[in-house]
């Protein structure tokens, strides 16, 4: 005789389960984030002489660049680490995936805002035009967050793949109301 929790789990399992469907798009986004962030961080290596001048603070301008460059580097490393952690947790079917992906997308927006602010600060300091790609990156991060945060908290596939026990409770609460 099956108890009610087995029946509830079977009901929740109705629908898609596993890594597939729309979930492929955030995975591709995480991989793209890793690749493009590493490419951007490679600029530190190729422009090492300039980085040494900024670190040493040879003049007022290079000393003023320390904070935005350090923030950009730390943000890049943090975002790469979080993207790698999210990928690992996705492929191990960890129940923490919805929260991690929410943190990733919020971090993406925060880092995009910081990059935009840093670029504005640097362009004002050096009397050069701002880079328009930072605005595009911020818009992309906002749109991605608006789409994928709700997806990771409302999708049946996500619930069945990562939060089966939580999904059963959510479904039971939904049936009450």
mmCIF file of C-alpha atoms in Angstrom:
data_model
loop_
_atom_site.group_PDB
_atom_site.id
_atom_site.type_symbol
_atom_site.label_atom_id
_atom_site.label_comp_id
_atom_site.label_asym_id
_atom_site.label_seq_id
_atom_site.Cartn_x
_atom_site.Cartn_y
_atom_site.Cartn_z
ATOM 1 C CA UNK A 1 0.000 0.000 0.000
ATOM 2 C CA UNK A 2 1.471 3.350 -1.037
ATOM 3 C CA UNK A 3 1.459 6.151 1.446
ATOM 4 C CA UNK A 4 0.411 9.691 0.558
ATOM 5 C CA UNK A 5 3.991 11.009 0.227
ATOM 6 C CA UNK A 6 4.746 8.409 -2.502
ATOM 7 C CA UNK A 7 1.601 9.441 -4.344
ATOM 8 C CA UNK A 8 2.478 13.112 -3.966
ATOM 9 C CA UNK A 9 6.016 12.520 -5.303
ATOM 10 C CA UNK A 10 4.584 10.605 -8.257
ATOM 11 C CA UNK A 11 2.217 13.470 -9.001
ATOM 12 C CA UNK A 12 5.022 16.017 -8.879
ATOM 13 C CA UNK A 13 7.124 13.887 -11.223
ATOM 14 C CA UNK A 14 4.474 14.360 -13.895
ATOM 15 C CA UNK A 15 6.000 16.526 -16.549
ATOM 16 C CA UNK A 16 9.546 17.085 -17.692
ATOM 17 C CA UNK A 17 12.499 16.041 -15.587
ATOM 18 C CA UNK A 18 16.237 16.313 -16.116
ATOM 19 C CA UNK A 19 18.540 18.675 -17.876
ATOM 20 C CA UNK A 20 16.949 19.547 -21.174
ATOM 21 C CA UNK A 21 14.297 21.739 -22.696
ATOM 22 C CA UNK A 22 14.636 25.420 -21.888
ATOM 23 C CA UNK A 23 17.231 24.649 -19.215
ATOM 24 C CA UNK A 24 19.810 24.240 -21.988
ATOM 25 C CA UNK A 25 19.762 28.017 -22.579
ATOM 26 C CA UNK A 26 20.946 29.012 -19.071
ATOM 27 C CA UNK A 27 23.609 26.296 -19.294
ATOM 28 C CA UNK A 28 24.847 27.757 -22.573
ATOM 29 C CA UNK A 29 24.738 31.196 -20.924
ATOM 30 C CA UNK A 30 26.852 29.964 -18.003
ATOM 31 C CA UNK A 31 29.407 28.437 -20.367
ATOM 32 C CA UNK A 32 29.431 31.660 -22.409
ATOM 33 C CA UNK A 33 29.932 33.667 -19.227
ATOM 34 C CA UNK A 34 32.935 31.519 -18.328
ATOM 35 C CA UNK A 35 34.465 31.790 -21.798
ATOM 36 C CA UNK A 36 33.919 35.519 -22.314
ATOM 37 C CA UNK A 37 34.954 36.437 -18.768
ATOM 38 C CA UNK A 38 38.180 34.477 -19.188
ATOM 39 C CA UNK A 39 38.796 36.204 -22.541
ATOM 40 C CA UNK A 40 38.256 39.609 -20.895
ATOM 41 C CA UNK A 41 40.499 38.683 -17.969
ATOM 42 C CA UNK A 42 43.177 37.655 -20.467
ATOM 43 C CA UNK A 43 43.474 41.377 -21.201
ATOM 44 C CA UNK A 44 45.218 41.709 -17.843
ATOM 45 C CA UNK A 45 47.984 39.442 -19.135
ATOM 46 C CA UNK A 46 48.296 41.104 -22.544
ATOM 47 C CA UNK A 47 48.355 44.594 -21.018
ATOM 48 C CA UNK A 48 50.612 43.731 -18.097
ATOM 49 C CA UNK A 49 52.783 46.853 -18.439
ATOM 50 C CA UNK A 50 49.716 49.052 -18.068
ATOM 51 C CA UNK A 51 48.524 46.962 -15.119
ATOM 52 C CA UNK A 52 51.906 47.403 -13.416
ATOM 53 C CA UNK A 53 51.628 51.173 -13.904
ATOM 54 C CA UNK A 54 48.136 51.162 -12.357
ATOM 55 C CA UNK A 55 49.247 49.004 -9.429
ATOM 56 C CA UNK A 56 52.302 51.192 -8.810
ATOM 57 C CA UNK A 57 50.230 54.374 -9.176
ATOM 58 C CA UNK A 58 52.933 56.134 -11.183
ATOM 59 C CA UNK A 59 50.831 59.297 -11.490
ATOM 60 C CA UNK A 60 47.481 60.618 -10.332
ATOM 61 C CA UNK A 61 45.567 59.155 -13.260
ATOM 62 C CA UNK A 62 46.924 55.633 -12.879
ATOM 63 C CA UNK A 63 46.454 55.769 -9.107
ATOM 64 C CA UNK A 64 42.815 56.767 -9.663
ATOM 65 C CA UNK A 65 42.351 53.733 -11.904
ATOM 66 C CA UNK A 66 43.202 51.267 -9.131
ATOM 67 C CA UNK A 67 39.690 50.961 -7.691
ATOM 68 C CA UNK A 68 37.747 50.471 -10.958
ATOM 69 C CA UNK A 69 40.326 48.029 -12.327
ATOM 70 C CA UNK A 70 40.448 46.059 -9.059
ATOM 71 C CA UNK A 71 36.635 45.973 -8.895
ATOM 72 C CA UNK A 72 36.469 44.743 -12.483
ATOM 73 C CA UNK A 73 39.034 42.011 -11.826
ATOM 74 C CA UNK A 74 37.383 40.847 -8.614
ATOM 75 C CA UNK A 75 33.953 40.918 -10.264
ATOM 76 C CA UNK A 76 35.252 38.841 -13.169
ATOM 77 C CA UNK A 77 36.791 36.247 -10.872
ATOM 78 C CA UNK A 78 33.674 36.113 -8.676
ATOM 79 C CA UNK A 79 31.348 35.773 -11.669
ATOM 80 C CA UNK A 80 33.506 33.029 -13.185
ATOM 81 C CA UNK A 81 33.597 31.136 -9.916
ATOM 82 C CA UNK A 82 29.847 31.414 -9.443
ATOM 83 C CA UNK A 83 29.174 30.334 -13.041
ATOM 84 C CA UNK A 84 31.428 27.285 -12.590
ATOM 85 C CA UNK A 85 29.712 26.420 -9.299
ATOM 86 C CA UNK A 86 26.267 26.749 -10.923
ATOM 87 C CA UNK A 87 27.296 24.424 -13.772
ATOM 88 C CA UNK A 88 28.663 21.869 -11.337
ATOM 89 C CA UNK A 89 25.506 21.977 -9.220
ATOM 90 C CA UNK A 90 23.267 21.719 -12.285
ATOM 91 C CA UNK A 91 25.029 18.589 -13.489
ATOM 92 C CA UNK A 92 24.947 17.044 -10.006
ATOM 93 C CA UNK A 93 21.209 17.841 -9.680
ATOM 94 C CA UNK A 94 21.729 19.786 -6.461
ATOM 95 C CA UNK A 95 18.631 21.245 -4.775
ATOM 96 C CA UNK A 96 20.557 24.522 -4.342
ATOM 97 C CA UNK A 97 20.443 25.279 -8.097
ATOM 98 C CA UNK A 98 17.459 27.695 -8.040
ATOM 99 C CA UNK A 99 19.055 29.789 -5.267
ATOM 100 C CA UNK A 100 22.501 29.699 -6.901
ATOM 101 C CA UNK A 101 21.122 30.728 -10.270
ATOM 102 C CA UNK A 102 19.230 33.581 -8.618
ATOM 103 C CA UNK A 103 22.472 34.697 -6.962
ATOM 104 C CA UNK A 104 24.269 34.385 -10.306
ATOM 105 C CA UNK A 105 21.776 36.565 -12.176
ATOM 106 C CA UNK A 106 21.644 39.177 -9.412
ATOM 107 C CA UNK A 107 25.454 39.164 -9.349
ATOM 108 C CA UNK A 108 25.492 39.562 -13.124
ATOM 109 C CA UNK A 109 23.325 42.677 -12.853
ATOM 110 C CA UNK A 110 25.416 44.105 -9.994
ATOM 111 C CA UNK A 111 28.687 43.481 -11.815
ATOM 112 C CA UNK A 112 27.264 44.956 -15.028
ATOM 113 C CA UNK A 113 26.249 48.077 -13.090
ATOM 114 C CA UNK A 114 29.713 48.269 -11.518
ATOM 115 C CA UNK A 115 31.366 47.903 -14.931
ATOM 116 C CA UNK A 116 29.156 50.669 -16.335
ATOM 117 C CA UNK A 117 29.980 52.936 -13.387
ATOM 118 C CA UNK A 118 33.684 52.141 -13.634
ATOM 119 C CA UNK A 119 33.683 52.836 -17.361
ATOM 120 C CA UNK A 120 31.922 56.155 -16.793
ATOM 121 C CA UNK A 121 34.457 57.065 -14.094
ATOM 122 C CA UNK A 122 37.400 56.137 -16.329
ATOM 123 C CA UNK A 123 35.994 57.991 -19.347
ATOM 124 C CA UNK A 124 35.506 61.134 -17.238
ATOM 125 C CA UNK A 125 38.998 60.785 -15.795
ATOM 126 C CA UNK A 126 40.716 60.283 -19.144
ATOM 127 C CA UNK A 127 38.396 62.496 -21.248
ATOM 128 C CA UNK A 128 37.564 59.627 -23.584
ATOM 129 C CA UNK A 129 34.161 58.400 -24.768
ATOM 130 C CA UNK A 130 32.375 55.689 -22.788
ATOM 131 C CA UNK A 131 32.215 52.159 -24.131
ATOM 132 C CA UNK A 132 28.616 51.485 -25.283
ATOM 133 C CA UNK A 133 28.998 47.735 -24.773
ATOM 134 C CA UNK A 134 28.610 48.195 -20.997
ATOM 135 C CA UNK A 135 25.075 49.521 -21.472
ATOM 136 C CA UNK A 136 24.267 46.574 -23.749
ATOM 137 C CA UNK A 137 25.705 44.177 -21.163
ATOM 138 C CA UNK A 138 23.561 45.726 -18.426
ATOM 139 C CA UNK A 139 20.410 45.468 -20.560
ATOM 140 C CA UNK A 140 21.231 41.824 -21.372
ATOM 141 C CA UNK A 141 21.785 41.059 -17.685
ATOM 142 C CA UNK A 142 18.473 42.691 -16.732
ATOM 143 C CA UNK A 143 16.556 40.808 -19.424
ATOM 144 C CA UNK A 144 18.232 37.507 -18.540
ATOM 145 C CA UNK A 145 17.410 38.046 -14.867
ATOM 146 C CA UNK A 146 13.805 38.889 -15.641
ATOM 147 C CA UNK A 147 13.440 35.668 -17.639
ATOM 148 C CA UNK A 148 15.558 33.110 -15.805
ATOM 149 C CA UNK A 149 15.038 33.927 -12.124
ATOM 150 C CA UNK A 150 11.293 33.214 -12.362
ATOM 151 C CA UNK A 151 12.048 30.173 -14.541
ATOM 152 C CA UNK A 152 14.270 28.636 -11.883
ATOM 153 C CA UNK A 153 11.606 29.196 -9.236
ATOM 154 C CA UNK A 154 8.428 28.318 -11.173
ATOM 155 C CA UNK A 155 9.381 25.775 -13.835
ATOM 156 C CA UNK A 156 8.027 22.264 -13.445
ATOM 157 C CA UNK A 157 11.225 20.873 -15.014
ATOM 158 C CA UNK A 158 13.359 22.684 -12.446
ATOM 159 C CA UNK A 159 11.095 21.563 -9.620
ATOM 160 C CA UNK A 160 11.167 17.946 -10.791
ATOM 161 C CA UNK A 161 14.914 17.954 -11.406
ATOM 162 C CA UNK A 162 16.281 19.905 -8.467
ATOM 163 C CA UNK A 163 13.642 20.327 -5.772
ATOM 164 C CA UNK A 164 11.433 17.272 -5.810
ATOM 165 C CA UNK A 165 10.680 17.428 -2.087
ATOM 166 C CA UNK A 166 10.051 21.202 -2.206
ATOM 167 C CA UNK A 167 7.955 20.788 -5.341
ATOM 168 C CA UNK A 168 5.722 18.286 -3.550
ATOM 169 C CA UNK A 169 5.115 20.782 -0.752
ATOM 170 C CA UNK A 170 4.506 23.595 -3.281
ATOM 171 C CA UNK A 171 1.996 21.456 -5.137
ATOM 172 C CA UNK A 172 0.186 20.488 -1.933
ATOM 173 C CA UNK A 173 -0.022 24.130 -0.857
ATOM 174 C CA UNK A 174 -1.278 25.039 -4.339
ATOM 175 C CA UNK A 175 -4.034 22.429 -4.086
ATOM 176 C CA UNK A 176 -5.165 23.893 -0.749
ATOM 177 C CA UNK A 177 -5.599 27.354 -2.212
#
